[in-house]
PDB file of C-alpha atoms in Angstrom:
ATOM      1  CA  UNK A   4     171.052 147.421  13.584  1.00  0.00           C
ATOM      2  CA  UNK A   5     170.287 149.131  10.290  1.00  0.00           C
ATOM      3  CA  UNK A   6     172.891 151.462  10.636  1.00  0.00           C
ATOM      4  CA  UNK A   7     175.849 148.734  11.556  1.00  0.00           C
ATOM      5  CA  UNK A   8     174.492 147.019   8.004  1.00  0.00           C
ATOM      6  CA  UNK A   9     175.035 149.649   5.845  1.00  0.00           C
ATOM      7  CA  UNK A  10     178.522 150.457   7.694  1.00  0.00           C
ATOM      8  CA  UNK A  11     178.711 146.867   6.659  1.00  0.00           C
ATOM      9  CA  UNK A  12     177.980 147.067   3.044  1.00  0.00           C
ATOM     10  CA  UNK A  13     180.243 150.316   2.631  1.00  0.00           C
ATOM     11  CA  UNK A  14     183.009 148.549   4.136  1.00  0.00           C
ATOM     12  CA  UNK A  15     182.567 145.517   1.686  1.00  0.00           C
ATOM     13  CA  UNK A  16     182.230 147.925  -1.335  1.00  0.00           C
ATOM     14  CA  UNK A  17     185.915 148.446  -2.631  1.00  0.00           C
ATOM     15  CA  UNK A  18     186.502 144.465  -2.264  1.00  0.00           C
ATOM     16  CA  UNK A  19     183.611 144.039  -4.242  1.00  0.00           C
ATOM     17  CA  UNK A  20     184.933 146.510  -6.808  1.00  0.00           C
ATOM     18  CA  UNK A  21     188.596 144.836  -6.332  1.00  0.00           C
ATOM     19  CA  UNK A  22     187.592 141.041  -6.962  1.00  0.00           C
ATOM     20  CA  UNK A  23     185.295 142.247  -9.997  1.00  0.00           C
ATOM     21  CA  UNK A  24     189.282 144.079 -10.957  1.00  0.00           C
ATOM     22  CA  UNK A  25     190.707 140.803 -10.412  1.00  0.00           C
ATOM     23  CA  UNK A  26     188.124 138.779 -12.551  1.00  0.00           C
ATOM     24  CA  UNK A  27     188.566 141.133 -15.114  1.00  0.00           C
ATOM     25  CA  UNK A  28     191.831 140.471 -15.630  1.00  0.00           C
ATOM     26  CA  UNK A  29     191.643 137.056 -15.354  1.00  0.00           C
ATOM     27  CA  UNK A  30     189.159 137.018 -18.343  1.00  0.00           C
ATOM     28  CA  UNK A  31     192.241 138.556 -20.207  1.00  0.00           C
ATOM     29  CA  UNK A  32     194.894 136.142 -19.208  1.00  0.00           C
ATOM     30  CA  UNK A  33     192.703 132.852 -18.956  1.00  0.00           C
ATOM     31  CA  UNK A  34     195.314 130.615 -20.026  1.00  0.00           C
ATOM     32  CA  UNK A  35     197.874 132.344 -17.105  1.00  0.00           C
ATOM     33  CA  UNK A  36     197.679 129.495 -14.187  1.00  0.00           C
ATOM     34  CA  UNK A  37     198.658 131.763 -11.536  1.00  0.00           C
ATOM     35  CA  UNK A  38     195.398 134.268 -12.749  1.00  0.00           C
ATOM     36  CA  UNK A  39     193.147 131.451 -12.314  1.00  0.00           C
ATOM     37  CA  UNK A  40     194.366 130.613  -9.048  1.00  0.00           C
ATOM     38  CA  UNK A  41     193.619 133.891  -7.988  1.00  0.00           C
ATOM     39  CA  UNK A  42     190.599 134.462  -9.244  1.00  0.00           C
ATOM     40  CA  UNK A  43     189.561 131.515  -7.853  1.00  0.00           C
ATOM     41  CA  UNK A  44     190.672 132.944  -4.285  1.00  0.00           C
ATOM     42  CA  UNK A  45     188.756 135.804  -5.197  1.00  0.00           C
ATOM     43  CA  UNK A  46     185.391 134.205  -5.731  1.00  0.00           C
ATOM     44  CA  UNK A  47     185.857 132.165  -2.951  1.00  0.00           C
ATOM     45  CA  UNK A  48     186.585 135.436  -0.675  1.00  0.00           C
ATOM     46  CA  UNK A  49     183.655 136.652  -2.112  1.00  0.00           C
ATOM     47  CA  UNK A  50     181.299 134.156  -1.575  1.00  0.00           C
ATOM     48  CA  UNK A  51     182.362 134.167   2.318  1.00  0.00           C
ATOM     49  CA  UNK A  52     181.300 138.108   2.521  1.00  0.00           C
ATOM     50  CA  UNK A  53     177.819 136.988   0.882  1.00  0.00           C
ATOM     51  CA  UNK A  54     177.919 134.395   3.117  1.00  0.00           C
ATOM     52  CA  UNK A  55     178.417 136.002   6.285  1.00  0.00           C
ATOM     53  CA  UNK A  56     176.228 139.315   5.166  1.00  0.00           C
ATOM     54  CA  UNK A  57     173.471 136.649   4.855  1.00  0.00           C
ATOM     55  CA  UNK A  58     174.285 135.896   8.542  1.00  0.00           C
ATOM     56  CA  UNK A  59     174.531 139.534   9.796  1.00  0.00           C
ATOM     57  CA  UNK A  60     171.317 140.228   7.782  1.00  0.00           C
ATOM     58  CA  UNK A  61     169.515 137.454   9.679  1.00  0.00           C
ATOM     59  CA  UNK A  62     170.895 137.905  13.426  1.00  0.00           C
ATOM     60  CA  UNK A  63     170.178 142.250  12.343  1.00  0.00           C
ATOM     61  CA  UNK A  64     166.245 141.165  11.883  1.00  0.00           C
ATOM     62  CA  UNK A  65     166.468 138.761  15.041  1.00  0.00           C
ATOM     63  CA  UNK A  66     167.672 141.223  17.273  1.00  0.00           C
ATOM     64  CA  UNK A  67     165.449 143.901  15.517  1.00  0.00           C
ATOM     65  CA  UNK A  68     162.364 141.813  15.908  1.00  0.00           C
ATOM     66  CA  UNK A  69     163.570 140.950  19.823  1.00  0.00           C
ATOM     67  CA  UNK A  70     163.451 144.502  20.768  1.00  0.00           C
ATOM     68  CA  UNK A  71     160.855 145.069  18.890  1.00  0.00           C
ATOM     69  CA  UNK A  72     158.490 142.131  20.602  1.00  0.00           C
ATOM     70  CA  UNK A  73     160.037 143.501  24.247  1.00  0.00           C
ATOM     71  CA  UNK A  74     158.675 147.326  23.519  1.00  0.00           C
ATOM     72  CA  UNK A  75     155.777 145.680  22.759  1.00  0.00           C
ATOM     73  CA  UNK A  76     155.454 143.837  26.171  1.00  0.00           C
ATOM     74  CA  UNK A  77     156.250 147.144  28.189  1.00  0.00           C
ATOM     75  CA  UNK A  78     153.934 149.164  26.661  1.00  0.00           C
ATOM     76  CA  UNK A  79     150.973 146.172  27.599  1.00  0.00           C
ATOM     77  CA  UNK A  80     152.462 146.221  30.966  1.00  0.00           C
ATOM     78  CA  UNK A  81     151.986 150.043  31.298  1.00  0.00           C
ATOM     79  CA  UNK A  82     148.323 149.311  29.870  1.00  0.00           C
ATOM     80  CA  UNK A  83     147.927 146.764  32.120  1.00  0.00           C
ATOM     81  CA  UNK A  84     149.073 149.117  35.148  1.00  0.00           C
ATOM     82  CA  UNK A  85     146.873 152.041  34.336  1.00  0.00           C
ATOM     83  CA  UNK A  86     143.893 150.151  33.858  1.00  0.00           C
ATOM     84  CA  UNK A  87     144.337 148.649  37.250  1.00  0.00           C
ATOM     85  CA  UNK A  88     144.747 151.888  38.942  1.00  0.00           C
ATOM     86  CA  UNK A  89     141.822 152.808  37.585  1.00  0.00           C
ATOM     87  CA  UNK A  90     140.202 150.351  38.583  1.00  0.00           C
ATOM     88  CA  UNK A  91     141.092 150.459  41.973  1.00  0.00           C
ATOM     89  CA  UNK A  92     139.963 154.097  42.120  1.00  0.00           C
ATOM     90  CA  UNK A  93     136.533 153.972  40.966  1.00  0.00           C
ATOM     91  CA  UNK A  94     136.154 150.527  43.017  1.00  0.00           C
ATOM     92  CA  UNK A  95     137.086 152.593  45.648  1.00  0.00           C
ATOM     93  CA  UNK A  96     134.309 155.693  44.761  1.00  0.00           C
ATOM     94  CA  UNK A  97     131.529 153.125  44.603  1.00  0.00           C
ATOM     95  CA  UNK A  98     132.928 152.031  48.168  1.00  0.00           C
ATOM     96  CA  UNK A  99     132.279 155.578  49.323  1.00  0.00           C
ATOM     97  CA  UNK A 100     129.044 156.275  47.727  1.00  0.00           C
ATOM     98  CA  UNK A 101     127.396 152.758  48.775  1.00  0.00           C
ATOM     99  CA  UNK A 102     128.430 153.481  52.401  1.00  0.00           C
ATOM    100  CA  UNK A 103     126.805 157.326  52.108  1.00  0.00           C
ATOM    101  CA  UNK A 104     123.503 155.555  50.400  1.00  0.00           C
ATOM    102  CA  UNK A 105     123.805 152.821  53.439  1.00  0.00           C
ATOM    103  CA  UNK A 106     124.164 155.892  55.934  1.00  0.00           C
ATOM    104  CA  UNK A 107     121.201 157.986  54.405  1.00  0.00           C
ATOM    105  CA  UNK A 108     118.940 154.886  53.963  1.00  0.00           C
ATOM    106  CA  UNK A 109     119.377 154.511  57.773  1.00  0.00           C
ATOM    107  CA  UNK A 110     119.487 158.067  58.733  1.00  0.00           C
ATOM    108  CA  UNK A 111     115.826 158.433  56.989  1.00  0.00           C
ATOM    109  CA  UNK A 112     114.962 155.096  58.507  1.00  0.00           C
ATOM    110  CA  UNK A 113     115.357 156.634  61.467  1.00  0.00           C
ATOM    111  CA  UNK A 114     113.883 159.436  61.404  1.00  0.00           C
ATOM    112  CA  UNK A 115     110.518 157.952  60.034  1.00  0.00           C
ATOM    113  CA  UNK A 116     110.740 155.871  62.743  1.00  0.00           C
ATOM    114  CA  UNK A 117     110.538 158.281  65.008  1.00  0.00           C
ATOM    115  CA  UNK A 118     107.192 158.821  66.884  1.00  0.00           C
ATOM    116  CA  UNK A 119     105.528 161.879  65.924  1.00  0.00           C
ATOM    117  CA  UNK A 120     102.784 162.436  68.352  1.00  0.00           C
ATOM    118  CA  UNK A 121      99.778 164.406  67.399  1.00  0.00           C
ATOM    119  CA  UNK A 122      96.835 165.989  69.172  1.00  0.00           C
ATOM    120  CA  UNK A 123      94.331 163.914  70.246  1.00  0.00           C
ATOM    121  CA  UNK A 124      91.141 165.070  68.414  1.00  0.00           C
ATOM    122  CA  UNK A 125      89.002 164.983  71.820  1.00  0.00           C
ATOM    123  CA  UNK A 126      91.838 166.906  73.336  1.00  0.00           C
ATOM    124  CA  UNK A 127      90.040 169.905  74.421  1.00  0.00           C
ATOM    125  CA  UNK A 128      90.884 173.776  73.099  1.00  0.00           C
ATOM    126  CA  UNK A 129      93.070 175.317  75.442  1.00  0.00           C
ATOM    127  CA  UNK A 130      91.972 177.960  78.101  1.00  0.00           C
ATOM    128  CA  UNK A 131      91.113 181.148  78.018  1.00  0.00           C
ATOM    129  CA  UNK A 132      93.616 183.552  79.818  1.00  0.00           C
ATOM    130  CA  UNK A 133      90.847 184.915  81.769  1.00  0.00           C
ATOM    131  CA  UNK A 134      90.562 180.817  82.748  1.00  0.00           C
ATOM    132  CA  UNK A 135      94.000 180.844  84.234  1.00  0.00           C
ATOM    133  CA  UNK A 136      94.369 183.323  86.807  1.00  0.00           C
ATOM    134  CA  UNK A 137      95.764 181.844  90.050  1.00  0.00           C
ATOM    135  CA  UNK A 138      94.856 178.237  88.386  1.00  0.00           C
ATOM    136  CA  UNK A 139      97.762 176.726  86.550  1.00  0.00           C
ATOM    137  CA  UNK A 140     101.605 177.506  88.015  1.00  0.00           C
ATOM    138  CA  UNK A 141     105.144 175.861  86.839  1.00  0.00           C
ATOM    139  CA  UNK A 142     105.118 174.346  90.196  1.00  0.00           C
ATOM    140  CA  UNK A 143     102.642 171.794  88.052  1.00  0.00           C
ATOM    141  CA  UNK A 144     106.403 170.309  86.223  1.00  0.00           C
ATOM    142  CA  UNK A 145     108.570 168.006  87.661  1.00  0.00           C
ATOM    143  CA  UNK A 146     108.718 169.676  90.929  1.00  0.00           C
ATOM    144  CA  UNK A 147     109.222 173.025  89.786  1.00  0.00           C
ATOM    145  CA  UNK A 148     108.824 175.072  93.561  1.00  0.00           C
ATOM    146  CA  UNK A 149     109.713 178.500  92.518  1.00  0.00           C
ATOM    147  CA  UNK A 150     106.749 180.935  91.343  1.00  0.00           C
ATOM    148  CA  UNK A 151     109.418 183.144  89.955  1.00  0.00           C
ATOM    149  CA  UNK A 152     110.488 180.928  87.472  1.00  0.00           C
ATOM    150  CA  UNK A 153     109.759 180.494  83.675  1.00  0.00           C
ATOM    151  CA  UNK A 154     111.185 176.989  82.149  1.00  0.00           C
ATOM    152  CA  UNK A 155     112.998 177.228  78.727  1.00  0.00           C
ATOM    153  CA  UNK A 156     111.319 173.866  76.377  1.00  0.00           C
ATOM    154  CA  UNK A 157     112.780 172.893  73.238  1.00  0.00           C
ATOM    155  CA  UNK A 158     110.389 172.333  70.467  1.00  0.00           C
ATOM    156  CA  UNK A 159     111.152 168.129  69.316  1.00  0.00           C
ATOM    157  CA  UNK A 160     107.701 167.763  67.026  1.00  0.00           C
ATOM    158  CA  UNK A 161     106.236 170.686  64.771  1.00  0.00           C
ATOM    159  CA  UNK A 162     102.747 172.020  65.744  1.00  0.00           C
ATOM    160  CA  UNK A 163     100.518 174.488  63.007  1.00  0.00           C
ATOM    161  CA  UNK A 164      98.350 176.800  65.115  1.00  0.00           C
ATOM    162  CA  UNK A 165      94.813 176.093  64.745  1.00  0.00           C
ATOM    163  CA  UNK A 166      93.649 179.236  66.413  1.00  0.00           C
ATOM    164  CA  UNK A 167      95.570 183.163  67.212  1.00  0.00           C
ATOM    165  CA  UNK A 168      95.266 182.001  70.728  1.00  0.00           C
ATOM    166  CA  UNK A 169      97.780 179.080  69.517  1.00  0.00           C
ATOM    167  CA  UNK A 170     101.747 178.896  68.835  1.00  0.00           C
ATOM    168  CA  UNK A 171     103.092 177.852  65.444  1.00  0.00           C
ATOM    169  CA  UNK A 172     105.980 175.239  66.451  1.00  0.00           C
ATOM    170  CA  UNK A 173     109.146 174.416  64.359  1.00  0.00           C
ATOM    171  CA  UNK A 174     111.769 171.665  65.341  1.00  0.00           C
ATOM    172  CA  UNK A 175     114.666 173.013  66.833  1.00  0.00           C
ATOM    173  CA  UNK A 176     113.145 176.317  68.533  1.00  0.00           C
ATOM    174  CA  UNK A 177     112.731 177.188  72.097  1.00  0.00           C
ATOM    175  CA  UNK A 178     110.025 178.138  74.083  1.00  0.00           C
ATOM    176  CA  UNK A 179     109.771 180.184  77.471  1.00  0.00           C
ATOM    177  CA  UNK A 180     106.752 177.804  79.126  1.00  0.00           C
ATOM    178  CA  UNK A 181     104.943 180.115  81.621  1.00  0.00           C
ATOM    179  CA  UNK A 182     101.756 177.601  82.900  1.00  0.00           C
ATOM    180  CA  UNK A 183     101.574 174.690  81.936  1.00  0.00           C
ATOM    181  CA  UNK A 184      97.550 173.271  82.461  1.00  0.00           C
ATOM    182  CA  UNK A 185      96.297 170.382  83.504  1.00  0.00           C
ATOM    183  CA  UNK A 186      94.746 169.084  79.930  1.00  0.00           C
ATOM    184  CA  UNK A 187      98.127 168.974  77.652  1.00  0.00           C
ATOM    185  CA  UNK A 188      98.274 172.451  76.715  1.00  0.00           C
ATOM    186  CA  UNK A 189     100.898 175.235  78.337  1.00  0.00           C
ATOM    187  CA  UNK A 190     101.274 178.778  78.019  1.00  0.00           C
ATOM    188  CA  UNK A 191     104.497 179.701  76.921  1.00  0.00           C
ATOM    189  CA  UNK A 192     106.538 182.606  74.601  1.00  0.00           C
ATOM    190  CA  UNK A 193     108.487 182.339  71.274  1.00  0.00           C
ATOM    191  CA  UNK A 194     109.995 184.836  69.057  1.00  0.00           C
ATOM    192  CA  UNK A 195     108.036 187.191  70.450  1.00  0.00           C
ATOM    193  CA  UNK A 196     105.114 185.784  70.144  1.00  0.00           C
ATOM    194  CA  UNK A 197     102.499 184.298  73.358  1.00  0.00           C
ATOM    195  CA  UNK A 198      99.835 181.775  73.207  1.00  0.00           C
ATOM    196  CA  UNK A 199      98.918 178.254  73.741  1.00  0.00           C
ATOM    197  CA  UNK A 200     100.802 175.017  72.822  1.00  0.00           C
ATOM    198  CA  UNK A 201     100.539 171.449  72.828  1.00  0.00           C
ATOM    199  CA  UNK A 202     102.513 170.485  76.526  1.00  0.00           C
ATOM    200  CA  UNK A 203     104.004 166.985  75.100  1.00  0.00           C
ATOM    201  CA  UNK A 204     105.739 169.025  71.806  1.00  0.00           C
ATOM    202  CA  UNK A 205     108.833 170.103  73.763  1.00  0.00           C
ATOM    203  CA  UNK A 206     110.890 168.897  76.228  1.00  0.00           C
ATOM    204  CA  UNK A 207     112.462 170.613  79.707  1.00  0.00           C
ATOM    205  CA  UNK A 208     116.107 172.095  78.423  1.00  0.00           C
ATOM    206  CA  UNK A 209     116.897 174.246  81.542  1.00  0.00           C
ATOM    207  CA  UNK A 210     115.053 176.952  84.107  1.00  0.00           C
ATOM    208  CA  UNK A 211     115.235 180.571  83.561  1.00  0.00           C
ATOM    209  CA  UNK A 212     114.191 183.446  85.697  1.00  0.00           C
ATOM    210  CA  UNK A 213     111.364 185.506  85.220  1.00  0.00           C
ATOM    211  CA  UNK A 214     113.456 188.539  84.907  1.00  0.00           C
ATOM    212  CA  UNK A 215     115.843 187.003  82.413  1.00  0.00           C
ATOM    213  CA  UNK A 216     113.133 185.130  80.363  1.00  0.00           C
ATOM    214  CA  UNK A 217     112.709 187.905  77.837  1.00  0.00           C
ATOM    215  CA  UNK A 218     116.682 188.038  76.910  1.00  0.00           C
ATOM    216  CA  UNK A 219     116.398 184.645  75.342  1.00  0.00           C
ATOM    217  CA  UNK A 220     114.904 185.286  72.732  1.00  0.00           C
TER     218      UNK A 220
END
């Protein structure tokens, strides 16, 4: 818009310059009718060009001011946009890390929940292995028939030793049970280590022979 004004203005220039000719030499001949007349044409003709660069001046800031007002409302829309996208996306995070808080919350629940059996302190110490010869047998488990065969027991709860005649238990490992006595204790094997362990710590995982026992671990 500024340009087209000052293309304006130049173009008006030489019949500014021309009418100011013409008034000039009216001024000389002032008492020549037909000079008046046309100097009078030539203000009037001048007065419209005022007149209608008053108008192009005003519709020039209009317009300017219109596009001016409509940059204004895309750049608030883009704003407006971005801040919602952001939004979404951390509204979105704090979905995620609610639901892992919820999960761990319940996962811990859980596992306090979880019975944890210990010794009973009248439980007696366990036997000698001169005590065991010919007395205890893995026929003693769940029907176990075969004299040849060892029984491989995960360990579920952890056990500290409270003697060298006594395994150290950990969660997770397996033990070769040999004997297993009748006062809660069994005789068993675990990295490479023998001795005596608490019978209800582990639980039956599957049978393995005698002769394969010591390949397990």
């Amino acid at each position: 818009m500024g340009k087209e004004r000052g293309n304006l203005l130049k173009a008006l220039g030489p019949q500014a310059i021309d009418v100011s000719k013409k008034q000039a030499k009216a001024r000389k001949s002032m008492g020549n009718p037909d000079y008046t007349l046309k100097m009078e044409s030539a203000e009037a003709k001048l007065q419209e060009l005022k007149s209608n660069v008053a108008i192009l001046e005003k519709e020039a800031t209009a317009a300017m001011t219109a596009v001016e007002a409509q940059q204004q409302r895309l750049t608030l829309q883009r704003v407006i946009s971005m801040v919602e996208s952001e939004r979404t996306y951390h509204s979105r995070v704090l979905q995620i890390l609610d639901q892992l808080e919820s999960e761990m919350v319940s996962e811990r629940q859980r596992i306090e929940a979880s019975p944890s059996p210990v010794v009973d302190n009248t439980m007696p110490p366990p036997p000698s292995y001169e005590e065991v010869n010919g007395v205890f047998s893995p026929s003693t488990y769940e029907g176990v028939t075969d004299a040849m065969g060892y029984f491989l027991g995960e360990v579920v709860h952890p056990y500290q030793a409270k003697s060298d005649v006594e395994l150290n238990l950990f969660i997770g490992d397996y033990v070769i049970v040999r004997k297993v006595s009748n006062n809660e204790w069994a005789e068993g094997e675990s990295k490479e280590r023998e001795g005596w362990l608490p019978f209800g710590y582990v639980e039956r995982r599957e049978r393995v022979l005698a002769s394969k026992a010591t390949e397990v671990f």
